[in-house]
Amino acid sequence: MTAFLQALIDGTLVGGVYGIIAVGLSLVFGVLGIVNFAQAEFMMLGMYAAWFAWRYLGLDPLIGAAISFAVGFGIGALAQRFLIQRVMNAPHVSQIFLTVGLLIVLENAALLLFGADFRTVQTPYQTQSLQMGPFFISVPYLAAFCNALVVSVALWLVMARTWIGRAIRATAQNAMAAEIFGVDAKRVYMIAFGLGTGLTAFGGGIILSYSSVSPTSGAQYVVLMFTVVVLGGLGSVLGALIGGIAVGIIQSLSTLVMPIQVQNLALFVIFIALLTFRPQGLLGGASR
């Protein structure tokens, strides 16, 4: 029972971070109706931004993640304004080719600018853990989870209590009707896309405290990110957060009965089984 509860705690902490990484992808699809295959590359850019903030400004990655958000928001907003906007009404295949092309460009640009080396940070709490009875809680995992939780609450407040949040939700439901009431749909699309890529970049910044960054870091998370979003319900922000925690728990519990190298096997078996009986995901169509 102790091992089960320990795995449950570990999975919840890791899954919370998965959720904040994936929520940006779900937000972009929910508002713009575009599946951004380059989303994971914004996580990689966020990790580099946090690394440079740590290296040259002396900022802890958990604080540097704010810079990661700003970098992800800025690059994402520009990409939407000058690239994505042009294919908003194009066939889905054109949107797919554009975002895949953006993925390749960002990855290779990072390779040219930063090199192929893996980069890590050193923090005072990197190897520390808290003991609570028979359980151990990793400090970097706990800190990253708390940051993800704070940002999730902030996102909910922005979406529920601010004018821009209401404008994003109105545009997602009916862009033409929103424009009748004075909403600039094109600007909302740009802000929503930037917000989505910024959140993913922020997630990259906070995981840097226990991970390493390289130009291919996004590729390690892209399948996991889509699994979280589809599991929670594509387009559902709350579903992405719940899906992230579910994926973390499944991965962690699976290591109790099988080698860690095949922990994703149990995840994808459950993923396929769930989608067989509930194709819309856990919260798809229920809440945005």
PDB file of C-alpha atoms in Angstrom:
ATOM      1  CA  MET A   1       0.000   0.000   0.000  1.00  0.00           C
ATOM      2  CA  THR A   2       2.889   2.396   0.785  1.00  0.00           C
ATOM      3  CA  ALA A   3       4.391   1.872  -2.678  1.00  0.00           C
ATOM      4  CA  PHE A   4       0.974   2.455  -4.271  1.00  0.00           C
ATOM      5  CA  LEU A   5       0.429   5.740  -2.410  1.00  0.00           C
ATOM      6  CA  GLN A   6       3.998   6.862  -3.132  1.00  0.00           C
ATOM      7  CA  ALA A   7       3.439   6.213  -6.853  1.00  0.00           C
ATOM      8  CA  LEU A   8       0.135   8.078  -6.649  1.00  0.00           C
ATOM      9  CA  ILE A   9       1.853  11.134  -5.133  1.00  0.00           C
ATOM     10  CA  ASP A  10       4.661  11.072  -7.716  1.00  0.00           C
ATOM     11  CA  GLY A  11       2.215  10.674 -10.580  1.00  0.00           C
ATOM     12  CA  THR A  12       0.040  13.552  -9.393  1.00  0.00           C
ATOM     13  CA  LEU A  13       3.025  15.917  -9.124  1.00  0.00           C
ATOM     14  CA  VAL A  14       4.364  15.016 -12.574  1.00  0.00           C
ATOM     15  CA  GLY A  15       0.877  14.972 -14.105  1.00  0.00           C
ATOM     16  CA  GLY A  16       0.111  18.502 -12.926  1.00  0.00           C
ATOM     17  CA  VAL A  17       3.053  19.750 -14.986  1.00  0.00           C
ATOM     18  CA  TYR A  18       1.925  17.647 -17.971  1.00  0.00           C
ATOM     19  CA  GLY A  19      -1.410  19.432 -17.689  1.00  0.00           C
ATOM     20  CA  ILE A  20       0.016  22.965 -17.876  1.00  0.00           C
ATOM     21  CA  ILE A  21       2.196  21.961 -20.851  1.00  0.00           C
ATOM     22  CA  ALA A  22      -0.772  20.503 -22.728  1.00  0.00           C
ATOM     23  CA  VAL A  23      -3.383  23.113 -21.803  1.00  0.00           C
ATOM     24  CA  GLY A  24      -1.908  25.535 -24.349  1.00  0.00           C
ATOM     25  CA  LEU A  25      -2.451  23.038 -27.162  1.00  0.00           C
ATOM     26  CA  SER A  26      -6.041  22.496 -26.060  1.00  0.00           C
ATOM     27  CA  LEU A  27      -6.659  26.260 -25.825  1.00  0.00           C
ATOM     28  CA  VAL A  28      -5.342  26.836 -29.359  1.00  0.00           C
ATOM     29  CA  PHE A  29      -7.577  24.118 -30.795  1.00  0.00           C
ATOM     30  CA  GLY A  30     -10.590  25.220 -28.771  1.00  0.00           C
ATOM     31  CA  VAL A  31     -10.402  28.833 -29.995  1.00  0.00           C
ATOM     32  CA  LEU A  32      -8.795  28.632 -33.443  1.00  0.00           C
ATOM     33  CA  GLY A  33      -9.803  25.093 -34.431  1.00  0.00           C
ATOM     34  CA  ILE A  34      -6.191  24.342 -35.442  1.00  0.00           C
ATOM     35  CA  VAL A  35      -4.104  21.402 -34.244  1.00  0.00           C
ATOM     36  CA  ASN A  36      -0.678  22.962 -33.712  1.00  0.00           C
ATOM     37  CA  PHE A  37       1.909  20.251 -34.352  1.00  0.00           C
ATOM     38  CA  ALA A  38       4.653  22.767 -33.455  1.00  0.00           C
ATOM     39  CA  GLN A  39       3.292  23.250 -29.916  1.00  0.00           C
ATOM     40  CA  ALA A  40       6.007  21.108 -28.274  1.00  0.00           C
ATOM     41  CA  GLU A  41       8.711  23.263 -29.884  1.00  0.00           C
ATOM     42  CA  PHE A  42       7.432  26.214 -27.862  1.00  0.00           C
ATOM     43  CA  MET A  43       8.079  24.128 -24.769  1.00  0.00           C
ATOM     44  CA  MET A  44      11.661  23.675 -25.998  1.00  0.00           C
ATOM     45  CA  LEU A  45      11.977  27.456 -26.543  1.00  0.00           C
ATOM     46  CA  GLY A  46      10.641  28.034 -23.031  1.00  0.00           C
ATOM     47  CA  MET A  47      13.265  25.681 -21.620  1.00  0.00           C
ATOM     48  CA  TYR A  48      16.036  27.570 -23.428  1.00  0.00           C
ATOM     49  CA  ALA A  49      14.651  30.922 -22.221  1.00  0.00           C
ATOM     50  CA  ALA A  50      14.688  29.660 -18.617  1.00  0.00           C
ATOM     51  CA  TRP A  51      18.188  28.234 -19.085  1.00  0.00           C
ATOM     52  CA  PHE A  52      19.579  31.553 -20.374  1.00  0.00           C
ATOM     53  CA  ALA A  53      17.782  33.411 -17.551  1.00  0.00           C
ATOM     54  CA  TRP A  54      19.483  31.061 -15.071  1.00  0.00           C
ATOM     55  CA  ARG A  55      22.889  31.233 -16.791  1.00  0.00           C
ATOM     56  CA  TYR A  56      23.169  34.992 -17.372  1.00  0.00           C
ATOM     57  CA  LEU A  57      20.687  36.552 -14.920  1.00  0.00           C
ATOM     58  CA  GLY A  58      21.041  34.058 -12.088  1.00  0.00           C
ATOM     59  CA  LEU A  59      17.300  33.387 -11.990  1.00  0.00           C
ATOM     60  CA  ASP A  60      15.923  30.120 -10.679  1.00  0.00           C
ATOM     61  CA  PRO A  61      14.126  28.255 -13.505  1.00  0.00           C
ATOM     62  CA  LEU A  62      10.858  28.497 -11.560  1.00  0.00           C
ATOM     63  CA  ILE A  63      11.188  32.304 -11.702  1.00  0.00           C
ATOM     64  CA  GLY A  64      12.718  32.331 -15.171  1.00  0.00           C
ATOM     65  CA  ALA A  65       9.589  30.510 -16.358  1.00  0.00           C
ATOM     66  CA  ALA A  66       7.914  33.944 -16.424  1.00  0.00           C
ATOM     67  CA  ILE A  67      10.438  34.962 -19.095  1.00  0.00           C
ATOM     68  CA  SER A  68       9.692  31.672 -20.859  1.00  0.00           C
ATOM     69  CA  PHE A  69       6.015  32.638 -20.945  1.00  0.00           C
ATOM     70  CA  ALA A  70       6.826  36.057 -22.412  1.00  0.00           C
ATOM     71  CA  VAL A  71       9.081  34.520 -25.094  1.00  0.00           C
ATOM     72  CA  GLY A  72       6.496  31.852 -25.964  1.00  0.00           C
ATOM     73  CA  PHE A  73       3.688  34.408 -26.068  1.00  0.00           C
ATOM     74  CA  GLY A  74       5.636  36.812 -28.286  1.00  0.00           C
ATOM     75  CA  ILE A  75       6.849  34.242 -30.810  1.00  0.00           C
ATOM     76  CA  GLY A  76       3.454  32.512 -30.853  1.00  0.00           C
ATOM     77  CA  ALA A  77       1.546  35.761 -31.413  1.00  0.00           C
ATOM     78  CA  LEU A  78       3.853  36.706 -34.289  1.00  0.00           C
ATOM     79  CA  ALA A  79       3.549  33.217 -35.815  1.00  0.00           C
ATOM     80  CA  GLN A  80      -0.244  33.458 -35.645  1.00  0.00           C
ATOM     81  CA  ARG A  81      -0.326  36.979 -37.103  1.00  0.00           C
ATOM     82  CA  PHE A  82       1.956  36.325 -40.059  1.00  0.00           C
ATOM     83  CA  LEU A  83       1.530  32.552 -40.694  1.00  0.00           C
ATOM     84  CA  ILE A  84      -1.432  30.863 -38.992  1.00  0.00           C
ATOM     85  CA  GLN A  85      -3.883  33.643 -39.819  1.00  0.00           C
ATOM     86  CA  ARG A  86      -3.328  33.005 -43.522  1.00  0.00           C
ATOM     87  CA  VAL A  87      -4.590  29.404 -43.286  1.00  0.00           C
ATOM     88  CA  MET A  88      -7.427  29.933 -40.802  1.00  0.00           C
ATOM     89  CA  ASN A  89     -10.014  29.178 -43.490  1.00  0.00           C
ATOM     90  CA  ALA A  90      -7.831  26.852 -45.574  1.00  0.00           C
ATOM     91  CA  PRO A  91      -8.265  23.046 -45.766  1.00  0.00           C
ATOM     92  CA  HIS A  92      -7.051  21.132 -42.708  1.00  0.00           C
ATOM     93  CA  VAL A  93      -4.213  19.580 -44.699  1.00  0.00           C
ATOM     94  CA  SER A  94      -2.775  23.070 -45.334  1.00  0.00           C
ATOM     95  CA  GLN A  95      -2.938  23.850 -41.618  1.00  0.00           C
ATOM     96  CA  ILE A  96      -1.186  20.566 -40.819  1.00  0.00           C
ATOM     97  CA  PHE A  97       1.600  21.190 -43.338  1.00  0.00           C
ATOM     98  CA  LEU A  98       2.121  24.725 -42.012  1.00  0.00           C
ATOM     99  CA  THR A  99       2.398  23.709 -38.360  1.00  0.00           C
ATOM    100  CA  VAL A 100       4.631  20.729 -39.189  1.00  0.00           C
ATOM    101  CA  GLY A 101       6.818  23.085 -41.235  1.00  0.00           C
ATOM    102  CA  LEU A 102       6.934  25.488 -38.286  1.00  0.00           C
ATOM    103  CA  LEU A 103       7.999  22.576 -36.058  1.00  0.00           C
ATOM    104  CA  ILE A 104      10.917  21.763 -38.384  1.00  0.00           C
ATOM    105  CA  VAL A 105      11.967  25.414 -38.670  1.00  0.00           C
ATOM    106  CA  LEU A 106      11.952  26.001 -34.900  1.00  0.00           C
ATOM    107  CA  GLU A 107      13.853  22.793 -34.147  1.00  0.00           C
ATOM    108  CA  ASN A 108      16.537  23.470 -36.750  1.00  0.00           C
ATOM    109  CA  ALA A 109      16.789  27.141 -35.783  1.00  0.00           C
ATOM    110  CA  ALA A 110      17.461  26.065 -32.201  1.00  0.00           C
ATOM    111  CA  LEU A 111      20.098  23.621 -33.465  1.00  0.00           C
ATOM    112  CA  LEU A 112      21.863  26.404 -35.406  1.00  0.00           C
ATOM    113  CA  LEU A 113      21.643  28.967 -32.588  1.00  0.00           C
ATOM    114  CA  PHE A 114      22.271  26.832 -29.506  1.00  0.00           C
ATOM    115  CA  GLY A 115      24.068  23.721 -30.801  1.00  0.00           C
ATOM    116  CA  ALA A 116      23.184  20.091 -30.129  1.00  0.00           C
ATOM    117  CA  ASP A 117      24.496  19.954 -26.528  1.00  0.00           C
ATOM    118  CA  PHE A 118      22.218  19.046 -23.639  1.00  0.00           C
ATOM    119  CA  ARG A 119      22.048  21.866 -21.078  1.00  0.00           C
ATOM    120  CA  THR A 120      21.028  21.582 -17.450  1.00  0.00           C
ATOM    121  CA  VAL A 121      20.745  23.889 -14.457  1.00  0.00           C
ATOM    122  CA  GLN A 122      21.933  23.484 -10.886  1.00  0.00           C
ATOM    123  CA  THR A 123      19.667  24.557  -8.043  1.00  0.00           C
ATOM    124  CA  PRO A 124      20.026  24.148  -4.249  1.00  0.00           C
ATOM    125  CA  TYR A 125      16.906  21.948  -4.074  1.00  0.00           C
ATOM    126  CA  GLN A 126      17.568  19.815  -7.147  1.00  0.00           C
ATOM    127  CA  THR A 127      18.214  16.598  -5.242  1.00  0.00           C
ATOM    128  CA  GLN A 128      16.241  17.355  -2.085  1.00  0.00           C
ATOM    129  CA  SER A 129      13.073  15.622  -0.951  1.00  0.00           C
ATOM    130  CA  LEU A 130      10.621  16.054   1.904  1.00  0.00           C
ATOM    131  CA  GLN A 131       9.771  13.126   4.164  1.00  0.00           C
ATOM    132  CA  MET A 132       6.186  12.864   5.380  1.00  0.00           C
ATOM    133  CA  GLY A 133       5.842   9.656   7.342  1.00  0.00           C
ATOM    134  CA  PRO A 134       6.756   6.788   5.036  1.00  0.00           C
ATOM    135  CA  PHE A 135       6.472   8.990   1.925  1.00  0.00           C
ATOM    136  CA  PHE A 136       9.094  11.058   0.115  1.00  0.00           C
ATOM    137  CA  ILE A 137       8.171  14.087  -1.981  1.00  0.00           C
ATOM    138  CA  SER A 138      10.674  15.392  -4.517  1.00  0.00           C
ATOM    139  CA  VAL A 139      11.201  19.134  -3.933  1.00  0.00           C
ATOM    140  CA  PRO A 140      11.716  20.063  -7.635  1.00  0.00           C
ATOM    141  CA  TYR A 141       8.599  18.059  -8.606  1.00  0.00           C
ATOM    142  CA  LEU A 142       6.600  19.695  -5.796  1.00  0.00           C
ATOM    143  CA  ALA A 143       7.810  23.189  -6.732  1.00  0.00           C
ATOM    144  CA  ALA A 144       6.980  22.622 -10.410  1.00  0.00           C
ATOM    145  CA  PHE A 145       3.528  21.269  -9.487  1.00  0.00           C
ATOM    146  CA  CYS A 146       2.797  24.311  -7.261  1.00  0.00           C
ATOM    147  CA  ASN A 147       3.829  26.664 -10.067  1.00  0.00           C
ATOM    148  CA  ALA A 148       1.593  24.792 -12.509  1.00  0.00           C
ATOM    149  CA  LEU A 149      -1.276  24.986 -10.009  1.00  0.00           C
ATOM    150  CA  VAL A 150      -0.868  28.757  -9.554  1.00  0.00           C
ATOM    151  CA  VAL A 151      -0.796  29.343 -13.314  1.00  0.00           C
ATOM    152  CA  SER A 152      -3.853  27.108 -13.794  1.00  0.00           C
ATOM    153  CA  VAL A 153      -5.812  29.204 -11.283  1.00  0.00           C
ATOM    154  CA  ALA A 154      -4.550  32.402 -12.952  1.00  0.00           C
ATOM    155  CA  LEU A 155      -5.677  31.087 -16.349  1.00  0.00           C
ATOM    156  CA  TRP A 156      -9.118  30.285 -14.948  1.00  0.00           C
ATOM    157  CA  LEU A 157      -9.410  33.794 -13.493  1.00  0.00           C
ATOM    158  CA  VAL A 158      -8.363  35.375 -16.791  1.00  0.00           C
ATOM    159  CA  MET A 159     -10.852  33.280 -18.775  1.00  0.00           C
ATOM    160  CA  ALA A 160     -13.723  33.753 -16.305  1.00  0.00           C
ATOM    161  CA  ARG A 161     -13.288  37.256 -14.896  1.00  0.00           C
ATOM    162  CA  THR A 162     -11.620  39.446 -17.549  1.00  0.00           C
ATOM    163  CA  TRP A 163     -12.853  41.064 -20.755  1.00  0.00           C
ATOM    164  CA  ILE A 164     -10.229  39.318 -22.866  1.00  0.00           C
ATOM    165  CA  GLY A 165     -11.211  35.959 -21.354  1.00  0.00           C
ATOM    166  CA  ARG A 166     -14.862  36.524 -22.202  1.00  0.00           C
ATOM    167  CA  ALA A 167     -13.831  37.703 -25.693  1.00  0.00           C
ATOM    168  CA  ILE A 168     -11.800  34.505 -26.230  1.00  0.00           C
ATOM    169  CA  ARG A 169     -14.708  32.314 -25.119  1.00  0.00           C
ATOM    170  CA  ALA A 170     -17.182  34.256 -27.261  1.00  0.00           C
ATOM    171  CA  THR A 171     -14.925  34.025 -30.319  1.00  0.00           C
ATOM    172  CA  ALA A 172     -14.438  30.291 -29.757  1.00  0.00           C
ATOM    173  CA  GLN A 173     -18.216  29.761 -29.736  1.00  0.00           C
ATOM    174  CA  ASN A 174     -19.125  32.062 -32.659  1.00  0.00           C
ATOM    175  CA  ALA A 175     -16.578  34.474 -34.135  1.00  0.00           C
ATOM    176  CA  MET A 176     -19.109  36.242 -36.358  1.00  0.00           C
ATOM    177  CA  ALA A 177     -21.512  36.920 -33.477  1.00  0.00           C
ATOM    178  CA  ALA A 178     -18.607  38.120 -31.314  1.00  0.00           C
ATOM    179  CA  GLU A 179     -17.599  40.641 -33.981  1.00  0.00           C
ATOM    180  CA  ILE A 180     -21.144  42.031 -34.036  1.00  0.00           C
ATOM    181  CA  PHE A 181     -20.668  42.894 -30.348  1.00  0.00           C
ATOM    182  CA  GLY A 182     -17.396  44.707 -31.032  1.00  0.00           C
ATOM    183  CA  VAL A 183     -14.842  41.925 -30.564  1.00  0.00           C
ATOM    184  CA  ASP A 184     -11.884  42.054 -32.950  1.00  0.00           C
ATOM    185  CA  ALA A 185     -11.751  38.333 -33.774  1.00  0.00           C
ATOM    186  CA  LYS A 186      -8.362  38.510 -35.529  1.00  0.00           C
ATOM    187  CA  ARG A 187      -6.762  40.136 -32.491  1.00  0.00           C
ATOM    188  CA  VAL A 188      -8.418  37.611 -30.172  1.00  0.00           C
ATOM    189  CA  TYR A 189      -7.079  34.752 -32.300  1.00  0.00           C
ATOM    190  CA  MET A 190      -3.561  36.215 -32.053  1.00  0.00           C
ATOM    191  CA  ILE A 191      -3.813  36.657 -28.277  1.00  0.00           C
ATOM    192  CA  ALA A 192      -5.305  33.177 -27.762  1.00  0.00           C
ATOM    193  CA  PHE A 193      -2.582  31.538 -29.859  1.00  0.00           C
ATOM    194  CA  GLY A 194       0.108  33.505 -28.001  1.00  0.00           C
ATOM    195  CA  LEU A 195      -1.457  32.576 -24.671  1.00  0.00           C
ATOM    196  CA  GLY A 196      -1.482  28.891 -25.659  1.00  0.00           C
ATOM    197  CA  THR A 197       2.160  28.858 -26.779  1.00  0.00           C
ATOM    198  CA  GLY A 198       3.139  30.981 -23.770  1.00  0.00           C
ATOM    199  CA  LEU A 199       1.599  28.487 -21.344  1.00  0.00           C
ATOM    200  CA  THR A 200       3.442  25.612 -23.006  1.00  0.00           C
ATOM    201  CA  ALA A 201       6.704  27.597 -22.877  1.00  0.00           C
ATOM    202  CA  PHE A 202       6.043  28.301 -19.185  1.00  0.00           C
ATOM    203  CA  GLY A 203       5.657  24.552 -18.630  1.00  0.00           C
ATOM    204  CA  GLY A 204       9.031  24.062 -20.325  1.00  0.00           C
ATOM    205  CA  GLY A 205      10.598  26.580 -17.953  1.00  0.00           C
ATOM    206  CA  ILE A 206       9.399  24.887 -14.779  1.00  0.00           C
ATOM    207  CA  ILE A 207      10.411  21.353 -15.824  1.00  0.00           C
ATOM    208  CA  LEU A 208      13.953  22.583 -16.508  1.00  0.00           C
ATOM    209  CA  SER A 209      14.620  22.356 -12.759  1.00  0.00           C
ATOM    210  CA  TYR A 210      14.670  18.539 -13.081  1.00  0.00           C
ATOM    211  CA  SER A 211      15.253  18.033 -16.785  1.00  0.00           C
ATOM    212  CA  SER A 212      17.694  19.011 -19.548  1.00  0.00           C
ATOM    213  CA  VAL A 213      17.131  20.974 -22.734  1.00  0.00           C
ATOM    214  CA  SER A 214      18.318  20.357 -26.292  1.00  0.00           C
ATOM    215  CA  PRO A 215      16.856  21.227 -29.716  1.00  0.00           C
ATOM    216  CA  THR A 216      15.020  17.865 -29.730  1.00  0.00           C
ATOM    217  CA  SER A 217      13.459  18.248 -26.243  1.00  0.00           C
ATOM    218  CA  GLY A 218      10.063  18.998 -27.781  1.00  0.00           C
ATOM    219  CA  ALA A 219      10.055  15.675 -29.651  1.00  0.00           C
ATOM    220  CA  GLN A 220      10.252  13.828 -26.313  1.00  0.00           C
ATOM    221  CA  TYR A 221       6.983  15.370 -25.156  1.00  0.00           C
ATOM    222  CA  VAL A 222       4.944  15.835 -28.335  1.00  0.00           C
ATOM    223  CA  VAL A 223       3.214  12.423 -28.256  1.00  0.00           C
ATOM    224  CA  LEU A 224       2.615  12.742 -24.514  1.00  0.00           C
ATOM    225  CA  MET A 225       1.163  16.231 -25.011  1.00  0.00           C
ATOM    226  CA  PHE A 226      -1.324  15.061 -27.649  1.00  0.00           C
ATOM    227  CA  THR A 227      -2.229  12.051 -25.491  1.00  0.00           C
ATOM    228  CA  VAL A 228      -3.060  14.340 -22.565  1.00  0.00           C
ATOM    229  CA  VAL A 229      -5.176  16.658 -24.714  1.00  0.00           C
ATOM    230  CA  VAL A 230      -7.090  13.919 -26.508  1.00  0.00           C
ATOM    231  CA  LEU A 231      -7.598  12.006 -23.260  1.00  0.00           C
ATOM    232  CA  GLY A 232      -9.003  15.083 -21.525  1.00  0.00           C
ATOM    233  CA  GLY A 233     -11.025  16.181 -24.543  1.00  0.00           C
ATOM    234  CA  LEU A 234      -9.571  18.206 -27.437  1.00  0.00           C
ATOM    235  CA  GLY A 235     -10.489  21.860 -26.915  1.00  0.00           C
ATOM    236  CA  SER A 236     -11.257  21.527 -23.192  1.00  0.00           C
ATOM    237  CA  VAL A 237      -8.864  23.497 -20.947  1.00  0.00           C
ATOM    238  CA  LEU A 238     -10.088  21.775 -17.764  1.00  0.00           C
ATOM    239  CA  GLY A 239      -9.927  18.428 -19.549  1.00  0.00           C
ATOM    240  CA  ALA A 240      -6.257  19.000 -20.438  1.00  0.00           C
ATOM    241  CA  LEU A 241      -5.411  19.629 -16.775  1.00  0.00           C
ATOM    242  CA  ILE A 242      -7.308  16.519 -15.628  1.00  0.00           C
ATOM    243  CA  GLY A 243      -5.861  14.507 -18.519  1.00  0.00           C
ATOM    244  CA  GLY A 244      -2.340  15.550 -17.508  1.00  0.00           C
ATOM    245  CA  ILE A 245      -2.809  14.350 -13.940  1.00  0.00           C
ATOM    246  CA  ALA A 246      -4.392  11.108 -15.212  1.00  0.00           C
ATOM    247  CA  VAL A 247      -1.431  10.450 -17.529  1.00  0.00           C
ATOM    248  CA  GLY A 248       1.070  11.128 -14.744  1.00  0.00           C
ATOM    249  CA  ILE A 249      -0.718   8.763 -12.363  1.00  0.00           C
ATOM    250  CA  ILE A 250      -1.032   5.997 -14.979  1.00  0.00           C
ATOM    251  CA  GLN A 251       2.668   6.265 -15.839  1.00  0.00           C
ATOM    252  CA  SER A 252       3.696   6.207 -12.194  1.00  0.00           C
ATOM    253  CA  LEU A 253       1.428   3.320 -11.143  1.00  0.00           C
ATOM    254  CA  SER A 254       2.458   1.243 -14.150  1.00  0.00           C
ATOM    255  CA  THR A 255       6.048   1.183 -12.863  1.00  0.00           C
ATOM    256  CA  LEU A 256       4.820  -0.891  -9.904  1.00  0.00           C
ATOM    257  CA  VAL A 257       4.036  -3.853 -12.152  1.00  0.00           C
ATOM    258  CA  MET A 258       6.272  -3.424 -15.196  1.00  0.00           C
ATOM    259  CA  PRO A 259       9.749  -2.065 -16.096  1.00  0.00           C
ATOM    260  CA  ILE A 260      10.001   1.735 -16.238  1.00  0.00           C
ATOM    261  CA  GLN A 261      11.197   1.478 -19.854  1.00  0.00           C
ATOM    262  CA  VAL A 262       7.705   0.352 -20.935  1.00  0.00           C
ATOM    263  CA  GLN A 263       5.674   2.625 -18.627  1.00  0.00           C
ATOM    264  CA  ASN A 264       3.975   4.205 -21.649  1.00  0.00           C
ATOM    265  CA  LEU A 265       2.600   0.794 -22.715  1.00  0.00           C
ATOM    266  CA  ALA A 266      -0.009   0.850 -19.941  1.00  0.00           C
ATOM    267  CA  LEU A 267      -0.766   4.487 -20.737  1.00  0.00           C
ATOM    268  CA  PHE A 268      -1.557   3.836 -24.385  1.00  0.00           C
ATOM    269  CA  VAL A 269      -3.558   0.666 -23.645  1.00  0.00           C
ATOM    270  CA  ILE A 270      -5.809   2.693 -21.305  1.00  0.00           C
ATOM    271  CA  PHE A 271      -5.803   5.571 -23.817  1.00  0.00           C
ATOM    272  CA  ILE A 272      -7.062   3.325 -26.638  1.00  0.00           C
ATOM    273  CA  ALA A 273      -9.626   1.636 -24.395  1.00  0.00           C
ATOM    274  CA  LEU A 274     -11.020   4.979 -23.181  1.00  0.00           C
ATOM    275  CA  LEU A 275     -11.303   6.427 -26.669  1.00  0.00           C
ATOM    276  CA  THR A 276     -13.053   3.265 -27.851  1.00  0.00           C
ATOM    277  CA  PHE A 277     -15.934   3.919 -25.449  1.00  0.00           C
ATOM    278  CA  ARG A 278     -15.637   7.736 -25.157  1.00  0.00           C
ATOM    279  CA  PRO A 279     -14.077   9.178 -28.350  1.00  0.00           C
ATOM    280  CA  GLN A 280     -14.596  12.774 -27.181  1.00  0.00           C
ATOM    281  CA  GLY A 281     -12.284  12.226 -24.187  1.00  0.00           C
ATOM    282  CA  LEU A 282     -13.026  12.660 -20.492  1.00  0.00           C
ATOM    283  CA  LEU A 283     -14.448  16.196 -20.688  1.00  0.00           C
ATOM    284  CA  GLY A 284     -14.720  16.769 -24.416  1.00  0.00           C
ATOM    285  CA  GLY A 285     -17.776  18.862 -25.209  1.00  0.00           C
ATOM    286  CA  ALA A 286     -18.604  19.287 -21.551  1.00  0.00           C
ATOM    287  CA  SER A 287     -16.546  22.255 -20.502  1.00  0.00           C
ATOM    288  CA  ARG A 288     -14.141  24.813 -21.926  1.00  0.00           C
TER     289      ARG A 288
END
